[in-house]
Amino acid sequence: MDLFCIVRLVTKKRFYDIVLAYMTCKNCSTDFNILPEDISLYEKLKVPPPTWCPECRCIRRMVHRNERNLYRRTCDITGKNMISIYRPDCPFTICDQDYYFSDAFDAMEFGRDYDPTRTFFDQFGEFAKTVPLAGLFLRSSVNCVYNQDMGECSNCYLCSRTHNSQNILYGYRVNKSSDCVDCFQATEASETLYECFDTISCNNSQFLHICEKCSDSSFLYNCVGCVDCFMCTNQRNKSNCYKNVQYSAEEYKKILASYELGTRSGIERALGEFEDFVNQFPHKNLTIIRADNVSGDNIIESKNCRGVFNVKKLENCGYIWDSKKFTDSMDTYSGMNADLIYDSTATTSHSSNCHFCVRVYESSIDCEYSWFLKTCRNCFGCSGLFNKEYCIFNKQYSKEEYEVKVKEIKDNMMRDGEYGEFFPLALSPFPYNDTVAHEYFPLTEEKAELWGMGWGATEEKNYATTMQADALPDTIDEVTDVILSEVIACEHAGTCLHGCTKAFRIVADELDFYRKRNIPLPKQCPNCRYYRRLAYRNPTRLRDTVCMCGTSSSAYENTVPHDHGSGLCNKGIATTVPADSKKIIYCEECYKAEIF
């Protein structure tokens, strides 16, 4: 009997202490640790410990998320033409979302018996292909057809994971905001932003990176409370600053005017200069704000968490990504307001004690191995149910029958090495290169297929382009409404690895935004622009290094005395900044001494 079988069958705490500190991933063969805190939570969640490493577990969940790729296809139920995140050749049953969320759809009609002679995953894969899936997931939104994972929005175009927002174009994770174009994670009443990355409560600005409460500014990095600032980094509550130097209002306006940001050439000059300027100053090794006893990066207001990335308000959690307001949970990607969640994705809205699930939401409780459940309780191996309880494979049972049957299924899954594992990679309805997993962990087609994942051929659009990118006017003043009928060739021409669409159009709301903000037209398709912003995000992988603080360690010279004197700090630190980056990385103590 190998180690993994022993782990599955033996549940005594002292055995965990002996053997679970060090394991080898069954998927990629790398070694990983299981910490005592992990063990305590596994026992609380009543699940066996994992056999895959945290990164592979995350990939296994992410392959169930196509967040940005849209296709034209027909509804398998009504025959209606529609926009969908599922390719036309997807082997699952895909339906129009209006049908999916209507009274005409009853997922209980697809109920079936569990067969104890077959493995659970084999049965679920067959069953899941029959239950219709919504082509898009849009809720309570108006004029938002070409979007995915959206709720309470209006007048949005080509956005994803966007909620409670209005007039957003080409946005990703834009929440509670309005009038933003080409922004990556703009939140909490951000307004009138262009080409911004990770902003909170900012407005009337462009090219802000990791900024909060800034306005009327351009090309800022890690600034807070700044107004009328340009080309600055690490500033707090400043105005009329250029390259971190204070100027009078008149001098500042002259400097700003000299860049001619209303021209494409001016923006390209400023962007290149800005990226070089930012690398001349210290960067903190990790972004951890008001958090205690945590590991990972980009962690806000959390405590007692390990291996978490891009999270806020977590407590006693591990290996959670892009989520907020979780407690006593592990191994999730994307979600909020939930507790006791394990190895799931998109679990939201006060759901509790749900394990191995895909988008189980709105106060769903005690559900396992299920997809797309809303307000359900005690469901196992179900898909597409609303307001149901005690169901298995979408078939209704009494409470007593359910408990007996679930125990039988779990026992069989334990025997087959299935219980405790998320759905196999091959059960994803998406090819690997359509999923968010490919954005975080890019694979070749050969490697994806080796892992059992499909690979989607690049959809040939066959656009008849009418205009080359180099022919676009340098200023928006030169653009007439004729541009709305042009098919513009992307300057990458499909030669990049960003899913380039090779051509794109300018839509009316977009043109109106550029005119009001005096912004020249873009030369790249929306996909290529998205990947340019995505490149600003650090990998979600920690590495060990040393603090570079010290006059002889970099081109930057400290402006105030540090505890370690004038020599090198050399303190051992962890960071997500890549080893080949040009950034100057400081430990938290040296960064605070220098910046604040």
Coordinates of C-alpha atoms in Angstrom, one line a residue, residues 60-508:
R60 CA -7.5 21.8 -11.5
R61 CA -10.0 24.3 -10.3
M62 CA -9.1 27.0 -12.7
V63 CA -9.7 24.8 -15.8
H64 CA -13.4 25.2 -15.0
R65 CA -13.2 29.0 -15.5
N66 CA -13.3 30.5 -19.0
E67 CA -13.6 34.1 -18.0
R68 CA -13.0 36.0 -21.2
N69 CA -13.3 34.0 -24.4
L70 CA -16.6 34.3 -26.2
Y71 CA -18.0 32.3 -29.1
R72 CA -21.0 32.4 -31.4
R73 CA -23.0 29.2 -31.3
T74 CA -26.6 28.0 -31.1
C75 CA -28.5 26.9 -28.0
D76 CA -28.7 23.1 -27.8
I77 CA -32.3 23.4 -26.4
T78 CA -34.0 26.2 -28.3
G79 CA -31.8 26.5 -31.4
K80 CA -31.4 30.2 -30.7
N81 CA -28.2 32.0 -31.9
M82 CA -26.3 33.2 -28.9
I83 CA -23.0 34.3 -27.4
S84 CA -21.4 31.8 -25.2
I85 CA -18.2 31.0 -23.2
Y86 CA -18.5 27.4 -24.6
R87 CA -17.2 26.6 -28.0
P88 CA -19.6 25.3 -30.7
D89 CA -18.0 21.9 -30.5
C90 CA -18.2 21.6 -26.7
P91 CA -19.5 18.1 -25.8
F92 CA -21.7 19.5 -23.0
T93 CA -25.3 20.6 -23.4
I94 CA -25.2 24.4 -23.6
C95 CA -28.3 26.7 -23.5
D96 CA -29.2 30.3 -23.8
Q97 CA -29.1 31.9 -20.4
D98 CA -32.6 33.3 -20.7
Y99 CA -33.8 29.7 -20.9
Y100 CA -31.5 28.5 -18.2
F101 CA -32.9 31.1 -15.7
S102 CA -36.5 30.7 -16.7
D103 CA -39.2 28.5 -15.3
A104 CA -39.0 26.3 -18.4
F105 CA -35.8 24.8 -17.2
D106 CA -36.0 22.1 -14.6
A107 CA -32.8 20.3 -13.9
M108 CA -34.6 17.6 -11.9
E109 CA -35.7 16.2 -15.3
F110 CA -32.2 14.9 -15.8
G111 CA -32.1 13.0 -12.6
R112 CA -30.6 9.5 -12.6
D113 CA -29.7 6.7 -10.2
Y114 CA -26.2 6.2 -8.8
D115 CA -24.6 3.0 -10.1
P116 CA -22.3 1.4 -7.5
T117 CA -20.5 -0.7 -10.1
R118 CA -19.0 2.4 -11.8
T119 CA -16.7 5.1 -10.5
F120 CA -18.3 8.3 -9.4
F121 CA -16.3 10.6 -11.7
D122 CA -17.1 8.4 -14.7
Q123 CA -20.8 8.7 -13.9
F124 CA -20.7 12.4 -13.1
G125 CA -18.9 13.2 -16.4
E126 CA -21.6 11.4 -18.3
F127 CA -24.4 13.0 -16.3
A128 CA -22.9 16.5 -16.4
K129 CA -22.9 16.5 -20.2
T130 CA -26.7 16.0 -20.3
V131 CA -27.7 18.8 -17.8
P132 CA -27.8 22.2 -19.7
L133 CA -25.2 24.8 -18.7
A134 CA -25.9 28.5 -19.2
G135 CA -23.9 29.9 -22.2
L136 CA -23.2 33.0 -20.2
F137 CA -23.5 33.9 -16.5
L138 CA -25.1 37.3 -16.4
R139 CA -27.5 38.3 -13.6
S140 CA -29.7 41.4 -13.3
S141 CA -27.8 43.3 -16.0
V142 CA -29.0 45.6 -18.8
N143 CA -27.3 46.0 -22.2
C144 CA -24.5 43.6 -21.3
V145 CA -24.7 40.8 -23.8
Y146 CA -21.0 40.5 -24.7
N147 CA -19.8 39.8 -21.1
Q148 CA -19.2 36.9 -18.7
D149 CA -19.7 36.5 -14.9
M150 CA -21.5 39.8 -14.4
G151 CA -24.2 41.0 -12.0
E152 CA -26.1 44.2 -11.4
C153 CA -24.5 46.0 -14.3
S154 CA -25.6 48.2 -17.2
N155 CA -24.0 49.2 -20.5
C156 CA -20.9 47.1 -20.3
Y157 CA -19.0 45.6 -23.2
L158 CA -16.4 42.7 -23.3
C159 CA -16.0 42.6 -19.5
S160 CA -15.7 39.7 -17.1
R161 CA -16.0 39.3 -13.3
T162 CA -17.6 42.7 -13.2
H163 CA -20.4 43.6 -10.7
N164 CA -22.4 46.6 -9.6
S165 CA -20.9 48.8 -12.3
Q166 CA -22.0 50.9 -15.3
N167 CA -20.5 51.9 -18.6
I168 CA -17.4 49.7 -18.4
L169 CA -15.6 48.6 -21.6
Y170 CA -12.9 45.9 -21.8
G171 CA -12.8 45.6 -18.0
Y172 CA -11.7 42.7 -15.8
R173 CA -12.8 42.6 -12.2
V174 CA -14.3 46.1 -12.2
N175 CA -16.6 46.3 -9.3
K176 CA -18.8 49.1 -7.9
S177 CA -17.4 51.5 -10.5
S178 CA -18.3 53.4 -13.6
D179 CA -17.1 54.9 -16.9
C180 CA -13.9 52.9 -17.1
V181 CA -12.1 51.6 -20.2
D182 CA -9.4 49.0 -20.4
C183 CA -9.0 48.5 -16.7
F184 CA -7.8 45.5 -14.7
Q185 CA -9.4 45.4 -11.2
A186 CA -10.8 48.9 -10.6
T187 CA -13.0 48.8 -7.5
E188 CA -14.9 50.8 -4.9
A189 CA -16.3 53.8 -6.8
S190 CA -13.5 54.1 -9.3
E191 CA -14.7 56.4 -12.0
T192 CA -13.5 57.6 -15.5
L193 CA -10.3 55.6 -15.6
Y194 CA -8.3 54.5 -18.6
E195 CA -5.7 51.7 -18.8
C196 CA -5.5 51.3 -15.0
F197 CA -4.3 48.3 -13.0
D198 CA -5.4 47.5 -9.5
T199 CA -7.0 50.7 -8.3
I200 CA -9.3 51.5 -5.4
S201 CA -11.5 54.6 -5.4
C202 CA -9.6 56.5 -8.1
N203 CA -11.1 58.8 -10.7
N204 CA -10.4 60.9 -13.8
S205 CA -7.0 59.3 -14.4
Q206 CA -5.1 57.1 -16.7
F207 CA -2.2 54.5 -16.4
L208 CA -2.5 54.2 -12.6
H209 CA -0.9 51.0 -11.2
I210 CA -1.7 49.9 -7.6
C211 CA -3.1 53.2 -6.5
E212 CA -5.8 54.3 -4.0
K213 CA -7.8 57.5 -3.8
C214 CA -5.9 59.2 -6.5
S215 CA -7.5 61.6 -9.0
D216 CA -6.7 63.8 -12.0
S217 CA -3.4 62.0 -12.4
S218 CA -1.5 59.9 -14.9
F219 CA 1.3 57.3 -14.8
L220 CA 1.4 56.6 -11.0
Y221 CA 2.6 53.5 -9.2
N222 CA 1.8 52.7 -5.6
C223 CA 0.4 56.1 -4.8
V224 CA -2.3 57.0 -2.3
G225 CA -4.4 60.2 -2.0
C226 CA -2.6 62.0 -4.8
V227 CA -4.2 64.7 -7.0
D228 CA -2.8 66.3 -10.1
C229 CA 0.4 64.1 -10.2
F230 CA 2.3 62.7 -13.1
M231 CA 5.0 60.1 -13.5
C232 CA 5.4 59.3 -9.7
T233 CA 5.9 56.3 -7.5
N234 CA 5.5 55.7 -3.7
Q235 CA 3.8 59.1 -3.1
R236 CA 1.3 59.8 -0.3
N237 CA -1.2 62.7 -0.3
K238 CA 0.7 64.8 -2.8
S239 CA -0.3 67.2 -5.6
N240 CA 1.4 68.8 -8.6
C241 CA 4.2 66.3 -8.4
Y242 CA 6.3 65.1 -11.4
K243 CA 8.8 62.3 -10.9
N244 CA 8.4 62.5 -7.2
V245 CA 9.3 66.2 -7.1
Q246 CA 6.9 69.0 -5.9
Y247 CA 6.2 71.8 -8.4
S248 CA 3.9 74.8 -8.4
A249 CA 0.6 74.4 -10.2
E250 CA 1.8 76.5 -13.1
E251 CA 5.1 74.6 -13.5
Y252 CA 3.3 71.2 -13.2
K253 CA 0.9 72.2 -16.0
K254 CA 3.7 73.1 -18.3
I255 CA 5.5 69.8 -17.7
L256 CA 2.3 67.9 -18.3
A257 CA 1.6 69.8 -21.5
S258 CA 5.1 69.1 -22.8
Y259 CA 4.3 65.3 -23.0
E260 CA 1.4 65.9 -25.3
L261 CA -0.6 63.0 -23.8
G262 CA -3.4 63.7 -26.3
T263 CA -1.2 62.0 -28.9
R264 CA -0.3 58.4 -29.3
S265 CA 3.4 59.2 -29.6
G266 CA 3.2 61.2 -26.3
I267 CA 1.5 58.3 -24.5
E268 CA 4.0 55.8 -25.8
R269 CA 6.9 58.0 -24.7
A270 CA 5.4 58.5 -21.3
L271 CA 4.6 54.8 -20.8
G272 CA 8.2 53.8 -21.6
E273 CA 9.6 56.5 -19.4
F274 CA 7.2 55.6 -16.6
E275 CA 8.1 51.9 -16.6
D276 CA 11.8 52.8 -16.4
F277 CA 11.3 55.4 -13.7
V278 CA 9.3 53.0 -11.5
N279 CA 12.2 50.5 -11.5
Q280 CA 14.6 53.2 -10.1
F281 CA 12.9 53.1 -6.7
P282 CA 12.4 50.4 -4.0
H283 CA 9.5 47.9 -4.2
K284 CA 8.3 46.1 -1.1
N285 CA 8.9 42.4 -1.3
L286 CA 5.3 41.6 -0.6
T287 CA 2.0 43.5 -0.4
I288 CA 0.5 42.6 3.0
I289 CA -1.7 45.3 4.5
R290 CA -3.3 45.1 8.0
A291 CA -2.8 41.3 8.1
D292 CA -1.4 39.1 10.8
N293 CA 0.3 35.6 10.5
V294 CA -0.2 35.2 6.8
S295 CA 1.9 34.0 3.8
G296 CA 1.4 34.8 0.2
D297 CA 1.0 38.1 -1.6
N298 CA -1.5 40.9 -2.1
I299 CA -3.2 40.2 1.2
I300 CA -5.4 42.7 2.9
E301 CA -7.1 42.7 6.4
S302 CA -6.6 38.9 6.9
K303 CA -5.2 36.7 9.6
N304 CA -4.0 33.2 10.1
C305 CA -3.7 32.3 6.4
R306 CA -1.1 30.6 4.3
G307 CA -0.4 30.4 0.6
V308 CA -3.1 33.0 -0.2
F309 CA -2.9 35.5 -3.1
N310 CA -5.0 38.5 -4.1
V311 CA -7.4 38.2 -1.1
K312 CA -9.1 40.4 1.4
K313 CA -10.7 39.7 4.8
L314 CA -9.8 36.1 5.2
E315 CA -9.5 34.3 8.5
N316 CA -8.0 30.8 9.1
C317 CA -7.7 29.9 5.4
G318 CA -5.2 28.3 3.1
Y319 CA -4.4 28.2 -0.6
I320 CA -7.1 30.7 -1.6
W321 CA -6.8 32.9 -4.7
D322 CA -8.8 36.0 -5.9
S323 CA -11.4 35.9 -3.1
K324 CA -12.6 37.8 -0.1
K325 CA -14.5 37.3 3.1
F326 CA -13.8 33.6 3.7
T327 CA -13.3 31.9 7.0
D328 CA -12.2 28.3 7.8
S329 CA -11.7 27.5 4.2
M330 CA -9.1 26.0 1.9
D331 CA -8.3 25.6 -1.8
T332 CA -10.7 27.9 -3.5
Y333 CA -10.4 30.2 -6.6
S334 CA -12.8 33.1 -6.9
G335 CA -15.6 33.7 -4.3
M336 CA -16.7 35.7 -1.4
N337 CA -18.8 35.6 1.8
A338 CA -18.5 32.0 2.6
D339 CA -17.2 29.6 5.3
L340 CA -16.0 26.0 5.5
I341 CA -15.4 25.9 1.8
Y342 CA -12.9 23.4 0.4
D343 CA -11.5 22.8 -3.1
S344 CA -14.1 24.8 -5.0
T345 CA -14.5 27.7 -7.3
A346 CA -16.9 30.6 -7.3
T347 CA -18.6 29.8 -4.0
T348 CA -20.4 32.9 -2.9
S349 CA -23.2 34.7 -0.9
H350 CA -23.1 33.1 2.5
S351 CA -22.7 29.5 1.3
S352 CA -21.2 27.1 3.9
N353 CA -19.6 23.7 4.2
C354 CA -19.5 23.1 0.4
H355 CA -16.6 20.9 -0.9
F356 CA -15.4 20.1 -4.4
C357 CA -17.9 22.4 -6.1
V358 CA -18.2 24.7 -9.1
R359 CA -20.2 27.9 -8.7
V360 CA -22.4 26.9 -5.8
Y361 CA -23.9 30.1 -4.5
E362 CA -26.6 32.1 -2.6
S363 CA -26.7 30.3 0.8
S364 CA -26.0 26.8 -0.5
I365 CA -25.1 24.6 2.4
D366 CA -23.6 21.1 2.9
C367 CA -23.1 20.3 -0.8
E368 CA -20.4 18.3 -2.4
Y369 CA -19.2 17.4 -5.9
S370 CA -21.8 19.6 -7.6
W371 CA -22.0 22.3 -10.3
F372 CA -24.1 25.4 -10.5
L373 CA -26.3 25.1 -7.5
K374 CA -28.3 28.0 -6.2
T375 CA -29.8 28.0 -2.6
C376 CA -29.4 24.3 -2.2
R377 CA -28.8 22.1 0.8
N378 CA -27.5 18.6 1.2
C379 CA -26.9 17.9 -2.5
F380 CA -24.2 15.5 -3.8
G381 CA -23.2 15.1 -7.4
C382 CA -25.8 17.5 -8.8
S383 CA -25.9 20.1 -11.5
G384 CA -28.1 23.1 -12.2
L385 CA -30.5 22.8 -9.2
F386 CA -32.3 25.8 -7.6
N387 CA -33.8 25.6 -4.1
K388 CA -33.4 21.8 -3.7
E389 CA -32.4 19.6 -0.8
Y390 CA -31.4 15.9 -0.4
C391 CA -30.6 15.3 -4.1
I392 CA -28.1 13.0 -5.7
F393 CA -27.5 13.2 -9.5
N394 CA -30.5 15.5 -9.5
K395 CA -32.8 12.8 -8.1
Q396 CA -34.8 13.5 -5.0
Y397 CA -34.4 11.4 -1.8
S398 CA -35.7 11.6 1.7
K399 CA -33.3 12.7 4.4
E400 CA -32.7 9.2 5.6
E401 CA -32.3 7.8 2.1
Y402 CA -29.9 10.6 1.2
E403 CA -27.6 10.0 4.2
V404 CA -27.4 6.3 3.5
K405 CA -26.8 6.8 -0.2
V406 CA -24.1 9.5 0.3
K407 CA -22.3 7.3 2.7
E408 CA -22.3 4.5 0.2
I409 CA -21.0 6.8 -2.5
K410 CA -18.2 8.2 -0.3
D411 CA -17.1 4.8 0.7
N412 CA -16.9 3.7 -2.9
M413 CA -15.0 6.9 -3.8
M414 CA -12.5 6.3 -1.0
R415 CA -12.0 2.8 -2.3
D416 CA -11.4 4.1 -5.8
G417 CA -9.1 6.9 -4.7
E418 CA -11.6 9.6 -5.7
Y419 CA -13.0 11.2 -2.5
G420 CA -10.9 14.2 -1.5
E421 CA -9.9 14.9 -5.1
F422 CA -11.4 17.7 -7.2
F423 CA -13.0 16.8 -10.6
P424 CA -10.4 15.4 -13.0
L425 CA -8.9 17.8 -15.5
A426 CA -10.6 16.0 -18.4
L427 CA -14.1 16.8 -17.0
S428 CA -13.7 20.5 -17.8
P429 CA -16.0 21.7 -20.5
F430 CA -13.2 24.0 -21.8
P431 CA -10.0 23.5 -23.7
Y432 CA -7.0 24.5 -21.5
N433 CA -6.1 27.5 -23.5
D434 CA -9.6 29.0 -23.0
T435 CA -9.3 28.9 -19.2
V436 CA -7.9 31.2 -16.6
A437 CA -5.4 28.4 -15.7
H438 CA -3.6 29.2 -19.0
E439 CA -3.2 32.8 -17.9
Y440 CA -1.6 31.9 -14.6
F441 CA 0.1 28.7 -15.7
P442 CA 0.7 28.7 -19.4
L443 CA 1.2 25.3 -21.0
T444 CA 2.0 24.1 -24.4
E445 CA -0.6 22.2 -26.3
E446 CA 1.5 19.0 -25.9
K447 CA 1.7 19.5 -22.1
A448 CA -2.0 20.3 -21.8
E449 CA -2.9 17.1 -23.7
L450 CA -0.4 15.1 -21.6
W451 CA -2.3 16.3 -18.5
G452 CA -5.6 15.1 -20.1
M453 CA -6.8 18.5 -21.2
G454 CA -8.2 19.5 -24.6
W455 CA -6.7 22.3 -26.6
G456 CA -8.8 24.7 -28.7
A457 CA -7.7 25.8 -32.2
T458 CA -7.5 29.5 -32.6
E459 CA -10.8 30.6 -34.1
E460 CA -10.1 32.0 -37.5
K461 CA -12.1 35.2 -37.7
N462 CA -11.4 35.9 -41.4
Y463 CA -11.9 39.6 -40.9
A464 CA -11.7 41.7 -44.0
T465 CA -9.6 44.5 -42.5
T466 CA -10.2 47.9 -43.9
M467 CA -7.5 49.8 -42.0
Q468 CA -4.0 49.1 -40.7
A469 CA -3.1 50.1 -37.1
D470 CA -0.3 52.3 -38.4
A471 CA -2.8 54.3 -40.4
L472 CA -4.8 55.4 -37.3
P473 CA -4.6 59.1 -36.6
D474 CA -2.2 60.3 -33.8
T475 CA -4.9 62.2 -32.0
I476 CA -8.6 61.7 -31.4
D477 CA -9.4 65.1 -32.9
E478 CA -8.6 63.7 -36.3
V479 CA -11.0 60.8 -36.0
T480 CA -14.4 60.9 -37.6
D481 CA -17.4 58.7 -37.0
V482 CA -16.4 56.7 -40.1
I483 CA -14.0 54.8 -37.8
L484 CA -17.0 53.0 -36.4
S485 CA -17.4 51.1 -39.6
E486 CA -13.7 50.3 -40.0
V487 CA -12.2 46.9 -39.3
I488 CA -8.7 47.7 -37.8
A489 CA -5.8 45.3 -38.1
C490 CA -4.2 44.7 -34.7
E491 CA -0.5 45.7 -34.8
H492 CA 0.4 42.3 -33.4
A493 CA -1.2 40.6 -36.4
G494 CA -1.5 37.3 -34.5
T495 CA 2.2 36.9 -33.9
C496 CA 2.0 37.2 -30.1
L497 CA 0.8 34.5 -27.6
H498 CA -2.1 36.5 -26.3
G499 CA -5.0 35.1 -28.3
C500 CA -4.7 38.0 -30.7
T501 CA -7.9 38.4 -32.7
K502 CA -5.9 40.1 -35.5
A503 CA -8.5 42.7 -36.0
F504 CA -10.9 44.8 -34.0
R505 CA -13.5 47.5 -34.1
I506 CA -14.1 50.7 -32.2
V507 CA -17.6 50.9 -30.7
A508 CA -19.6 54.1 -30.3

